[in-house]
One Martini backbone bead per residue (centre of mass of N, CA, C, O) as a GRO file, in nm:
protein
  141
    1MET     BB    1  -3.685  -3.193  -5.303
    2ALA     BB    2  -3.384  -3.071  -5.331
    3ASP     BB    3  -3.110  -3.031  -5.501
    4LEU     BB    4  -2.778  -2.965  -5.498
    5SER     BB    5  -2.775  -2.710  -5.687
    6ARG     BB    6  -2.903  -2.518  -5.468
    7TYR     BB    7  -2.619  -2.528  -5.284
    8ILE     BB    8  -2.428  -2.565  -5.554
    9GLU     BB    9  -2.292  -2.285  -5.726
   10ASP     BB   10  -2.036  -2.266  -5.920
   11GLY     BB   11  -1.871  -2.419  -5.671
   12LYS     BB   12  -2.057  -2.279  -5.453
   13VAL     BB   13  -2.143  -2.239  -5.126
   14ASN     BB   14  -2.476  -2.200  -4.977
   15ARG     BB   15  -2.500  -2.148  -4.653
   16VAL     BB   16  -2.764  -2.000  -4.608
   17ARG     BB   17  -2.956  -2.198  -4.746
   18ILE     BB   18  -2.887  -2.445  -4.587
   19ALA     BB   19  -2.955  -2.332  -4.295
   20ASN     BB   20  -3.246  -2.249  -4.361
   21ASP     BB   21  -3.355  -2.527  -4.464
   22ILE     BB   22  -3.295  -2.682  -4.212
   23ALA     BB   23  -3.465  -2.499  -4.014
   24ALA     BB   24  -3.735  -2.541  -4.205
   25GLY     BB   25  -3.754  -2.864  -4.268
   26LYS     BB   26  -3.646  -2.956  -4.581
   27PHE     BB   27  -3.496  -3.200  -4.473
   28THR     BB   28  -3.354  -3.500  -4.475
   29ARG     BB   29  -3.139  -3.712  -4.357
   30GLU     BB   30  -3.039  -3.819  -4.637
   31PHE     BB   31  -2.983  -3.541  -4.771
   32LEU     BB   32  -2.787  -3.440  -4.568
   33SER     BB   33  -2.576  -3.662  -4.609
   34GLU     BB   34  -2.523  -3.600  -4.911
   35LEU     BB   35  -2.439  -3.305  -4.873
   36LEU     BB   36  -2.203  -3.348  -4.675
   37ARG     BB   37  -2.026  -3.507  -4.875
   38HIS     BB   38  -1.997  -3.274  -5.078
   39LEU     BB   39  -1.875  -3.070  -4.881
   40ALA     BB   40  -1.624  -3.231  -4.811
   41ALA     BB   41  -1.516  -3.245  -5.104
   42LYS     BB   42  -1.505  -2.910  -5.104
   43ASP     BB   43  -1.401  -2.789  -4.841
   44ALA     BB   44  -1.639  -2.608  -4.668
   45TYR     BB   45  -1.543  -2.620  -4.391
   46PHE     BB   46  -1.585  -2.444  -4.062
   47SER     BB   47  -1.437  -2.330  -3.737
   48HIS     BB   48  -1.452  -2.107  -3.440
   49VAL     BB   49  -1.636  -2.280  -3.247
   50LYS     BB   50  -1.764  -2.454  -3.006
   51LEU     BB   51  -1.994  -2.685  -2.953
   52GLU     BB   52  -2.299  -2.615  -2.769
   53ARG     BB   53  -2.508  -2.807  -2.607
   54LYS     BB   54  -2.845  -2.834  -2.547
   55PRO     BB   55  -3.120  -2.897  -2.402
   56GLU     BB   56  -3.435  -2.972  -2.511
   57SER     BB   57  -3.583  -2.761  -2.321
   58GLU     BB   58  -3.426  -2.521  -2.507
   59TRP     BB   59  -3.576  -2.583  -2.767
   60THR     BB   60  -3.636  -2.327  -2.995
   61LYS     BB   61  -3.695  -2.097  -3.232
   62GLU     BB   62  -3.476  -1.903  -3.133
   63TYR     BB   63  -3.249  -2.114  -3.119
   64LEU     BB   64  -3.261  -2.198  -3.412
   65GLY     BB   65  -3.185  -1.918  -3.525
   66LEU     BB   66  -2.908  -1.907  -3.397
   67LEU     BB   67  -2.793  -2.162  -3.524
   68SER     BB   68  -2.821  -2.072  -3.819
   69ASN     BB   69  -2.637  -1.829  -3.801
   70ALA     BB   70  -2.383  -1.982  -3.690
   71ALA     BB   71  -2.347  -2.167  -3.932
   72VAL     BB   72  -2.255  -1.940  -4.119
   73ALA     BB   73  -2.043  -1.766  -3.931
   74GLU     BB   74  -1.889  -2.017  -3.736
   75ASN     BB   75  -2.027  -2.336  -3.799
   76PHE     BB   76  -1.941  -2.498  -4.091
   77ASN     BB   77  -2.025  -2.819  -4.011
   78GLU     BB   78  -2.120  -3.134  -3.956
   79GLU     BB   79  -2.196  -3.125  -3.660
   80TYR     BB   80  -2.362  -2.865  -3.671
   81LEU     BB   81  -2.571  -2.947  -3.894
   82ARG     BB   82  -2.682  -3.192  -3.739
   83TYR     BB   83  -2.778  -3.030  -3.497
   84LEU     BB   84  -2.967  -2.844  -3.646
   85PHE     BB   85  -3.147  -3.064  -3.748
   86GLU     BB   86  -3.234  -3.182  -3.473
   87VAL     BB   87  -3.367  -2.918  -3.374
   88ALA     BB   88  -3.562  -2.875  -3.615
   89GLN     BB   89  -3.724  -3.138  -3.573
   90TYR     BB   90  -3.818  -3.083  -3.290
   91VAL     BB   91  -3.959  -2.804  -3.331
   92HIS     BB   92  -4.157  -2.898  -3.560
   93GLN     BB   93  -4.293  -3.124  -3.406
   94ARG     BB   94  -4.393  -2.950  -3.173
   95GLY     BB   95  -4.555  -2.750  -3.356
   96GLN     BB   96  -4.768  -2.961  -3.454
   97ASN     BB   97  -4.893  -2.991  -3.160
   98ASN     BB   98  -5.014  -2.713  -3.095
   99PRO     BB   99  -5.297  -2.713  -3.241
  100GLN     BB  100  -5.412  -2.920  -3.040
  101LYS     BB  101  -5.382  -2.745  -2.787
  102LYS     BB  102  -5.558  -2.510  -2.889
  103THR     BB  103  -5.812  -2.670  -2.928
  104LEU     BB  104  -5.841  -2.765  -2.641
  105LEU     BB  105  -5.853  -2.482  -2.516
  106LEU     BB  106  -6.105  -2.387  -2.667
  107VAL     BB  107  -6.300  -2.606  -2.567
  108ALA     BB  108  -6.261  -2.540  -2.263
  109ALA     BB  109  -6.364  -2.242  -2.282
  110VAL     BB  110  -6.649  -2.305  -2.391
  111ALA     BB  111  -6.738  -2.493  -2.163
  112ALA     BB  112  -6.706  -2.281  -1.939
  113LEU     BB  113  -6.904  -2.076  -2.059
  114LEU     BB  114  -7.152  -2.260  -2.053
  115ALA     BB  115  -7.152  -2.315  -1.749
  116CYS     BB  116  -7.198  -2.025  -1.671
  117LEU     BB  117  -7.466  -1.985  -1.812
  118VAL     BB  118  -7.622  -2.205  -1.667
  119LEU     BB  119  -7.581  -2.088  -1.380
  120VAL     BB  120  -7.722  -1.817  -1.427
  121ALA     BB  121  -7.999  -1.943  -1.507
  122CYS     BB  122  -8.050  -2.095  -1.244
  123VAL     BB  123  -8.035  -1.850  -1.050
  124ARG     BB  124  -8.271  -1.700  -1.178
  125GLN     BB  125  -8.486  -1.922  -1.153
  126CYS     BB  126  -8.477  -1.942  -0.846
  127GLY     BB  127  -8.537  -1.645  -0.785
  128ALA     BB  128  -8.825  -1.645  -0.927
  129GLU     BB  129  -8.958  -1.865  -0.748
  130LYS     BB  130  -8.917  -1.724  -0.472
  131ASP     BB  131  -9.096  -1.460  -0.569
  132GLY     BB  132  -9.354  -1.591  -0.729
  133GLY     BB  133  -9.286  -1.562  -1.051
  134GLY     BB  134  -9.204  -1.249  -1.014
  135ASP     BB  135  -9.339  -0.963  -1.023
  136TYR     BB  136  -9.432  -0.728  -0.765
  137VAL     BB  137  -9.666  -0.554  -0.566
  138GLN     BB  138  -9.661  -0.351  -0.305
  139GLU     BB  139  -9.849  -0.301  -0.051
  140THR     BB  140 -10.031  -0.038   0.082
  141ARG     BB  141 -10.158   0.112   0.405
   0.00000   0.00000   0.00000
């Protein structure tokens, strides 16, 4: 975890670094609270638009990127940064579950392929037995 000096350098608040690190999931809730206290003391907050929360079903990496950019340009305040943190946690947690889903899909695809191969082998074997065990030459009269 980074210390506060990474985000407040020479008395200036690095909004871009804060928003990017929150979006990247580098903050804990405790560190965010500590940073927000320091930002409030520095009077670093501003807001140009009202925060419009979206339902969790719409929280994606793309939405997280938009929030991060908006935090820097339009809404650098405690409410917005906490919301950014909440969305980032959700997106990263959901992203960690995706490798399991991909593995499951890969296993299912391999199992389906093996089932197809077994089916083809069975059909060929049954066809060969029906024909008398293999190739034959038709007699001509």
